[in-house]
Amino acid sequence: MRAFSGTQRAAAHRLIMAGLLTGAAFAPGIAFAADTPTPAAADAIAPTGGTTDIVVTAQRREQKLKDVGIAITVLDKETIHDLNITNATDVVRAIPSLRFNAYASSQVVFNIRGVSMTSYGDEQEPPIAVYQDDSYSSSMSTAGFPIFDLARTEALRGPQGTLFGRNATGGAVQFISAQPKDITEGYLSLTYGRYNETIAEGAISGQLAKNFDVRVSGLYDRDDGYIKDIIPGTKNRGANNHWALRGIFKWTPSTDFSAKLTLRYTEADHERQGAMYTFSPSCPNAQLQGVNLGPNQVCNYWSAYNGGTPGAMGTGFNGLVNGQNVNVLTGGSPWKIAATGDPGVDRQFFGATYRMDAKLGMFDLTSITDYQYTNKFYNELGDSQPEFPYVQGATYTPGPCPGIATITCYAPGTIFNQKFKSNQFSEEVHASTSFGKNYLVFGAFAMSIESHFHAQYATPFDQYDPQVDFYQRTRSVAVFAQDEYKFDDQFKLILGARYWHDNKLGCYNGAEYWTGFTIHYCPDSVGYNDPTGNTQATGNAVTATGKDADQNYSGLTARAELDYKPSTATLIYASYNRGSKSGGFSFSTGTPTPGQAVLDTLNGIAFRPEVLDDYEIGLKATLPMHSSLNLAAYYYNYHNYQAFAQVGYVQEIRNLPAKARGIEAEFMTVPIPGLTLKLNAAWESSDVPNVLLPDGVTVVTHDLPQAPHWSGGAFVHYEFETSAGIASVQADALAQSHMCFTLLCAPVEEERGYTIENARIGFSPKGTNLDLAVYVNNIFNRAYRNYAYDGSLYSGATQSVFARPRTWGINARVHF
């Protein structure tokens, strides 16, 4: 483990002391309330008539899931284990309308109902709030993390703009850890699978002293990588190599008070998850969007670089290496590449969360103090082709690779790296009380984030080589309140509101090596220096000023819901939810091309907050034969949707209108003892007008990104007793229709519909605490992508990351 600096240790100390001081204000002469569950969910599942009533606290108090008028999917710890979920992104297998977009383990953005942020800039806050217990992940660099020792996972669909710590236009995904107990217990789990996958996971919990319980858990995960690199002496890509630890320390001096400290640390040491791109040559069309190149096609756009070679990308590579084909468009394997270099991810994360629950007269009070430190370096080399080592300022001629004379190397296609270091503090205090027919929750939230960034997005083969450095500071405060008024046993009205205010300050500097071009966007000034003279010749002015780099944003979000319960087994609800996401800056990893693009970039860095109005109706019904049915229908109306677009070498966020409408259904039944069947389905139609394509002329209407019109899933688990023990068989499947990975929806970014099937067999020998299992994921070896990005204008190839092929594994788990 890398040592923390004195500044970081001091920051953690200030955080814990702030929490202690906040809690001390509750203390003198006061009776305290018992520790409540996390805002995500309680840990209890109580049997009722052969089924289960899942208890959640999505509205800051314990309620049965079937009584909450929010579209929520809950995965309990047994389901998480049975589905072999070991990373945050694995939960998409079981949650309707949930997807993710990722080109590496350190760059994960969740998507719910098409609401997402497809920018790959580390400075962007995603619109889907991700929580680990009470800790909010403000960056995509911390949204993908190892999963272990969980009590449950919850996904809340739709705007969560009233009670949650941070505004979320699209929803929230929450991971709730198993909590300490006063009895000694634990488990150890070992998994071995294809590609030498080795996963060790374990936890131990017990009482260290009277009223002081502790739970410590950890995970180690590594493998050899599922993307075969055919270049001699190179390692496979797509490999895991990380470990994580978590400690939860809970003090309960009486039934009236509890305090809990959660410490988390995760580290990835050169995890080989950089440049996992299958070779897919592409060429800009008339709208300057990528189309796939066939085996005998020549891209005129890149002919000056590839000499007219059929099927070639910008550097001339055509996908054939010593007779092996790695071009996925001409029959090559999507899990095979011919690339040099040693790309990867280094990442360290530390988090400390201090939570106290108390009672002050008629009020139940909660204080949550959180600190997070993140340090990441992502390095992308060997852009799915054999390349010479990158040297800034060098020129390249195709020839034998250094040390490998039988293979031709080319100029580096793309050099891309991102450095990110951040300190995040937050404090939330909320109170709840019941009086008359009311249940009231109110509170305040404050957050501070300071981050430093460095990035390089270069294409050395055509002499474009910039580097950028930037800083961003966020200060956020909010106050919120929500009241539930129960008219009688059938009708309930819920009204809530949140006022938030953000201050965001950014400072951005970039320089391009070959032209000497520089750009500056900071509170002191906004400007550029173009030695080529091309930018001044445009005659247009920069309208952005230093004030634009220091912005204040405010907003009011709200919730109104009417619940109707014709019986104890049925809930019908109608709701209006307004969510919002703060404005900010789009700081590009590359500098603009001298000319009009420079002025457009400077004037377009700042973008406005987005607001989403959600009109929703739903049904939650408990049915005969231990079954349940949940239905939800929604209509989304976006104001200033933050739409990501790649414009030349520059990333932009454009504010556009957008609409969506959809229906979701979840059905669960236990028709006979031991058999569980779960089905889910979703339909959505969306449209975003005024989408300007890269040619700067064509305007179209597209769907929201990663928003297929149809999707669904199925899960069946049958457990039965034998003379030797308890056996189980399980299968699950996920299906979806055509979609696009980005709003611009280049032809190369379209993903056709696909299905994925997985299976598992388990056995627990009689008289033991041992569970054994074998599993196969992606049984039929489907080739589908987790990420696609149109790079036809920059390197003559599409950055396509295919999900894992068929994998298998065996697992042994012992409980004590």
XYZ file of N, CA and C in Angstrom, residues 23-172:
450
model
N -21.585 15.180 15.835
C -22.294 14.270 16.728
C -22.346 14.787 18.154
N -21.298 15.489 18.585
C -21.281 16.004 19.948
C -22.424 16.977 20.192
N -22.843 17.655 19.144
C -23.950 18.591 19.297
C -25.243 17.886 19.672
N -25.312 16.570 19.404
C -26.514 15.816 19.746
C -26.541 15.412 21.222
N -25.383 15.473 21.918
C -25.162 14.599 23.048
C -25.702 15.014 24.420
N -25.445 16.199 24.940
C -25.621 16.426 26.381
C -27.042 16.183 26.864
N -27.197 15.217 27.794
C -28.483 14.984 28.430
C -29.572 14.517 27.496
N -29.211 13.884 26.365
C -30.203 13.532 25.364
C -30.319 12.017 25.272
N -31.536 11.518 25.071
C -31.750 10.099 24.793
C -31.534 9.874 23.298
N -30.890 8.751 22.927
C -30.515 8.506 21.540
C -31.316 7.365 20.938
N -31.435 7.431 19.596
C -32.161 6.388 18.874
C -31.205 5.308 18.422
N -31.765 4.139 18.143
C -30.960 3.026 17.650
C -30.411 3.334 16.266
N -29.313 2.674 15.955
C -28.693 2.839 14.630
C -29.678 2.429 13.543
N -29.910 3.331 12.604
C -30.814 3.007 11.507
C -30.030 2.448 10.340
N -30.708 1.791 9.404
C -30.002 1.287 8.222
C -29.460 2.436 7.397
N -28.599 2.098 6.456
C -28.066 3.114 5.562
C -29.182 3.679 4.716
N -28.959 4.835 4.081
C -29.985 5.386 3.207
C -30.336 4.440 2.066
N -29.494 3.482 1.794
C -29.777 2.588 0.680
C -30.770 1.517 1.058
N -30.522 0.789 2.123
C -31.420 -0.314 2.438
C -31.094 -0.869 3.796
N -32.100 -1.439 4.449
C -31.876 -2.198 5.660
C -31.406 -3.591 5.292
N -30.851 -4.306 6.266
C -30.240 -5.597 5.985
C -31.192 -6.748 6.233
N -32.451 -6.462 6.563
C -33.350 -7.532 6.973
C -34.257 -7.962 5.847
N -34.478 -9.275 5.763
C -35.482 -9.833 4.867
C -36.367 -10.732 5.707
N -37.602 -10.323 5.909
C -38.487 -11.069 6.787
C -39.427 -11.941 5.983
N -39.529 -13.239 6.298
C -40.419 -14.112 5.556
C -41.874 -13.789 5.835
N -42.672 -13.823 4.786
C -44.097 -13.565 4.911
C -44.849 -14.503 3.981
N -45.511 -15.499 4.553
C -46.341 -16.378 3.752
C -45.594 -17.100 2.660
N -44.348 -17.492 2.925
C -43.596 -18.235 1.934
C -42.821 -17.381 0.969
N -43.019 -16.061 0.951
C -42.224 -15.165 0.128
C -41.386 -14.302 1.052
N -40.802 -13.256 0.551
C -40.010 -12.351 1.383
C -40.502 -10.932 1.213
N -40.508 -10.199 2.314
C -40.772 -8.768 2.278
C -39.441 -8.065 2.456
N -38.947 -7.479 1.388
C -37.669 -6.799 1.442
C -37.869 -5.420 2.047
N -37.062 -5.101 3.033
C -37.162 -3.830 3.723
C -36.129 -2.866 3.149
N -36.565 -1.684 2.719
C -35.679 -0.667 2.173
C -35.873 0.636 2.932
N -34.899 1.520 2.793
C -35.005 2.848 3.414
C -34.717 3.929 2.390
N -35.243 3.737 1.198
C -35.029 4.707 0.124
C -35.638 6.062 0.451
N -36.580 6.092 1.403
C -37.193 7.347 1.830
C -36.809 7.688 3.266
N -35.597 7.244 3.658
C -35.016 7.589 4.956
C -35.731 6.934 6.127
N -36.458 5.845 5.891
C -37.011 5.055 6.986
C -37.298 3.663 6.474
N -37.413 2.718 7.395
C -37.661 1.345 7.006
C -39.073 1.187 6.468
N -39.156 0.653 5.264
C -40.429 0.352 4.625
C -40.279 -0.906 3.799
N -41.374 -1.612 3.632
C -41.341 -2.747 2.733
C -41.229 -2.243 1.299
N -40.434 -2.938 0.517
C -40.222 -2.541 -0.872
C -41.547 -2.389 -1.611
N -42.483 -3.268 -1.346
C -43.761 -3.239 -2.059
C -44.625 -2.041 -1.659
N -44.241 -1.321 -0.593
C -45.008 -0.158 -0.153
C -44.379 1.167 -0.584
N -43.282 1.120 -1.356
C -42.578 2.337 -1.751
C -42.868 2.627 -3.214
N -43.399 3.817 -3.492
C -43.776 4.188 -4.850
C -42.618 4.693 -5.680
N -41.572 3.899 -5.760
C -40.397 4.191 -6.573
C -40.023 2.900 -7.290
N -39.582 2.992 -8.543
C -39.129 1.817 -9.282
C -37.760 1.406 -8.741
N -37.735 0.349 -7.937
C -36.511 -0.113 -7.279
C -36.322 -1.596 -7.574
N -35.104 -1.974 -7.876
C -34.732 -3.387 -7.969
C -33.681 -3.659 -6.914
N -33.866 -4.735 -6.165
C -32.959 -5.091 -5.081
C -32.359 -6.468 -5.356
N -31.043 -6.565 -5.252
C -30.339 -7.841 -5.329
C -29.813 -8.167 -3.935
N -30.296 -9.260 -3.342
C -29.814 -9.628 -2.014
C -28.475 -10.346 -2.126
N -27.879 -10.655 -0.976
C -26.522 -11.205 -0.982
C -26.477 -12.584 -1.624
N -27.559 -13.370 -1.503
C -27.576 -14.673 -2.145
C -27.570 -14.534 -3.668
N -28.372 -13.602 -4.191
C -28.404 -13.388 -5.639
C -27.061 -12.877 -6.145
N -26.446 -11.962 -5.402
C -25.133 -11.444 -5.782
C -24.117 -12.576 -5.869
N -24.172 -13.486 -4.903
C -23.244 -14.622 -4.911
C -23.567 -15.587 -6.048
N -24.841 -15.907 -6.221
C -25.231 -16.877 -7.243
C -24.934 -16.388 -8.658
N -24.987 -15.068 -8.872
C -24.692 -14.507 -10.186
C -23.208 -14.242 -10.388
N -22.392 -14.595 -9.389
C -20.941 -14.407 -9.477
C -20.593 -12.947 -9.766
N -21.250 -12.030 -9.070
C -21.004 -10.604 -9.234
C -19.771 -10.215 -8.423
N -18.715 -9.787 -9.121
C -17.463 -9.411 -8.462
C -17.030 -7.991 -8.787
N -17.789 -7.305 -9.658
C -17.495 -5.918 -9.985
C -18.796 -5.154 -10.076
N -18.737 -3.842 -9.812
C -19.959 -3.039 -9.792
C -20.739 -3.143 -11.095
N -20.042 -3.285 -12.216
C -20.733 -3.326 -13.504
C -21.477 -4.635 -13.738
N -21.180 -5.688 -12.960
C -21.844 -6.977 -13.164
C -23.332 -6.936 -12.835
N -23.787 -5.939 -12.082
C -25.183 -5.909 -11.650
C -26.137 -5.650 -12.807
N -25.629 -5.207 -13.970
C -26.520 -4.963 -15.105
C -27.210 -6.239 -15.555
N -26.688 -7.398 -15.164
C -27.293 -8.674 -15.558
C -28.673 -8.869 -14.969
N -28.995 -8.172 -13.894
C -30.228 -8.490 -13.178
C -31.126 -7.292 -12.926
N -30.796 -6.114 -13.466
C -31.564 -4.905 -13.155
C -32.106 -4.310 -14.441
N -33.421 -4.147 -14.554
C -34.009 -3.595 -15.784
C -33.506 -2.188 -16.083
N -33.323 -1.905 -17.359
C -32.988 -0.570 -17.865
C -31.651 -0.042 -17.368
N -30.829 -0.902 -16.776
C -29.511 -0.487 -16.291
C -28.434 -1.022 -17.226
N -27.544 -0.123 -17.669
C -26.420 -0.493 -18.514
C -25.189 0.285 -18.075
N -24.065 -0.036 -18.685
C -22.867 0.733 -18.389
C -22.051 0.898 -19.652
N -21.210 1.929 -19.640
C -20.331 2.269 -20.750
C -18.919 2.352 -20.181
N -17.980 1.546 -20.696
C -16.644 1.547 -20.107
C -15.612 1.079 -21.117
N -14.504 1.803 -21.219
C -13.383 1.316 -22.005
C -12.245 0.842 -21.118
N -12.437 0.893 -19.800
C -11.463 0.383 -18.841
C -12.140 0.300 -17.484
N -11.504 -0.414 -16.560
C -12.063 -0.539 -15.223
C -12.141 0.793 -14.507
N -11.319 1.759 -14.933
C -11.286 3.063 -14.271
C -12.176 4.092 -14.954
N -12.925 3.701 -15.968
C -13.756 4.649 -16.707
C -15.148 4.034 -16.900
N -15.963 4.088 -15.869
C -17.274 3.447 -15.886
C -18.360 4.489 -15.691
N -19.348 4.477 -16.587
C -20.508 5.344 -16.461
C -21.761 4.476 -16.555
N -22.591 4.516 -15.531
C -23.845 3.780 -15.556
C -24.891 4.552 -16.360
N -25.844 3.803 -16.873
C -26.908 4.354 -17.703
C -28.224 3.739 -17.247
N -29.202 4.563 -16.880
C -30.528 4.092 -16.504
C -31.552 4.788 -17.387
N -32.336 3.999 -18.111
C -33.371 4.536 -18.997
C -32.793 5.511 -20.026
N -31.568 5.285 -20.454
C -30.932 6.156 -21.436
C -30.292 7.394 -20.854
N -30.434 7.618 -19.553
C -29.832 8.780 -18.900
C -28.395 8.436 -18.543
N -27.450 9.177 -19.123
C -26.043 8.854 -18.933
C -25.197 10.065 -19.286
N -23.893 9.914 -19.100
C -22.920 10.909 -19.542
C -21.832 10.143 -20.280
N -21.798 10.241 -21.605
C -20.865 9.436 -22.394
C -19.526 10.118 -22.617
N -19.316 11.302 -22.050
C -18.001 11.922 -22.102
C -17.006 11.061 -21.336
N -15.764 10.998 -21.817
C -14.740 10.229 -21.110
C -13.841 11.134 -20.279
N -14.263 12.362 -20.043
C -13.480 13.270 -19.211
C -13.646 12.970 -17.737
N -12.537 12.851 -17.019
C -12.587 12.542 -15.590
C -13.261 13.633 -14.773
N -13.356 14.838 -15.328
C -13.928 15.958 -14.563
C -15.452 15.913 -14.499
N -16.086 15.034 -15.257
C -17.551 15.017 -15.326
C -18.176 14.182 -14.207
N -19.197 14.743 -13.568
C -20.012 13.989 -12.623
C -21.112 13.265 -13.389
N -21.235 11.959 -13.224
C -22.279 11.251 -13.967
C -23.660 11.527 -13.391
N -24.727 11.399 -14.211
C -26.088 11.665 -13.735
C -26.710 10.496 -12.978
N -26.029 9.349 -12.948
C -26.457 8.217 -12.130
C -25.579 8.213 -10.887
N -26.170 8.483 -9.741
C -25.398 8.551 -8.504
C -25.059 7.140 -8.042
N -23.780 6.902 -7.755
C -23.315 5.608 -7.272
C -22.842 5.776 -5.838
N -23.342 4.916 -4.965
C -23.003 4.979 -3.543
C -22.411 3.653 -3.090
N -21.358 3.731 -2.302
C -20.886 2.596 -1.524
C -21.255 2.893 -0.075
N -22.266 2.179 0.414
C -22.852 2.505 1.713
C -23.305 3.966 1.684
N -22.748 4.813 2.531
C -23.172 6.218 2.569
C -22.250 7.130 1.767
N -21.342 6.554 0.984
C -20.311 7.341 0.316
C -20.646 7.502 -1.159
N -20.711 8.757 -1.620
C -21.073 9.087 -2.996
C -19.838 9.123 -3.884
N -19.887 8.423 -5.027
C -18.789 8.420 -5.988
C -19.035 9.515 -7.018
N -18.245 10.567 -6.975
C -18.500 11.733 -7.822
C -17.843 11.635 -9.190
N -17.030 10.614 -9.424
C -16.309 10.510 -10.686
C -16.471 9.126 -11.280
N -16.413 9.048 -12.624
C -16.452 7.751 -13.285
C -15.235 6.913 -12.919
N -14.172 7.539 -12.444
C -12.986 6.799 -12.038
C -13.220 5.966 -10.786
N -14.267 6.275 -10.031
C -14.554 5.523 -8.814
C -15.880 4.775 -8.887
N -16.556 4.803 -10.052
C -17.851 4.132 -10.180
C -17.709 2.638 -10.430
N -16.574 2.214 -10.997
C -16.324 0.794 -11.205
C -15.367 0.298 -10.144
N -15.821 -0.587 -9.268
C -14.994 -1.017 -8.150
C -15.306 -2.473 -7.813
N -14.424 -3.138 -7.072
C -14.662 -4.543 -6.723
C -15.874 -4.706 -5.822
N -16.595 -5.810 -6.034
C -17.771 -6.147 -5.240
C -17.425 -7.316 -4.331
N -17.629 -7.161 -3.036
C -17.387 -8.258 -2.105
C -18.099 -7.974 -0.784
N -18.507 -9.039 -0.144
C -19.112 -8.976 1.197
C -20.240 -7.951 1.278
N -21.198 -8.071 0.370
C -22.328 -7.148 0.347
C -23.556 -7.772 1.002
N -24.363 -6.908 1.600
C -25.678 -7.323 2.085
C -26.704 -7.240 0.969
N -26.555 -6.238 0.104
C -27.484 -6.061 -1.000
C -27.023 -4.938 -1.916
N -27.655 -4.893 -3.096
C -27.492 -3.793 -4.038
C -28.875 -3.295 -4.421
N -29.026 -1.993 -4.484
C -30.293 -1.391 -4.899
C -30.065 -0.495 -6.108
N -30.997 -0.532 -7.027
C -31.003 0.399 -8.154
C -32.336 1.133 -8.151
N -32.290 2.444 -7.990
C -33.479 3.292 -7.989
C -33.539 4.006 -9.327
N -34.606 3.772 -10.070
C -34.723 4.325 -11.415
C -35.568 5.587 -11.389
N -35.095 6.593 -12.109
C -35.775 7.878 -12.135
C -35.041 8.896 -11.288
N -35.362 10.197 -11.457
C -34.668 11.258 -10.713
C -34.754 11.056 -9.204
N -33.635 11.253 -8.533
C -33.576 11.180 -7.068
C -33.096 12.541 -6.573
N -33.982 13.519 -6.645
C -33.566 14.888 -6.407
C -33.988 15.478 -5.085
N -34.573 14.667 -4.191
C -35.074 15.242 -2.944
C -34.259 14.802 -1.737
N -34.232 13.507 -1.443
C -33.652 13.034 -0.196
C -32.207 12.585 -0.305
N -31.715 12.354 -1.503
C -30.374 11.802 -1.614
C -29.314 12.868 -1.467
N -28.103 12.406 -1.062
C -27.024 13.332 -0.769
C -26.626 14.211 -1.932
N -26.670 13.671 -3.141
C -26.269 14.428 -4.317
C -27.363 14.304 -5.364
N -27.617 15.403 -6.076
C -28.647 15.372 -7.110
C -28.329 14.296 -8.142
N -29.361 13.614 -8.631
C -29.181 12.584 -9.640
C -30.370 12.628 -10.584
N -30.117 12.966 -11.854
C -31.230 13.056 -12.796
C -31.713 11.687 -13.231
N -30.825 10.705 -13.281
C -31.218 9.418 -13.846
C -31.569 8.351 -12.847
N -31.031 8.420 -11.641
C -31.289 7.383 -10.653
C -30.078 7.193 -9.765
N -30.109 6.119 -8.992
C -29.025 5.839 -8.055
C -28.803 4.334 -7.987
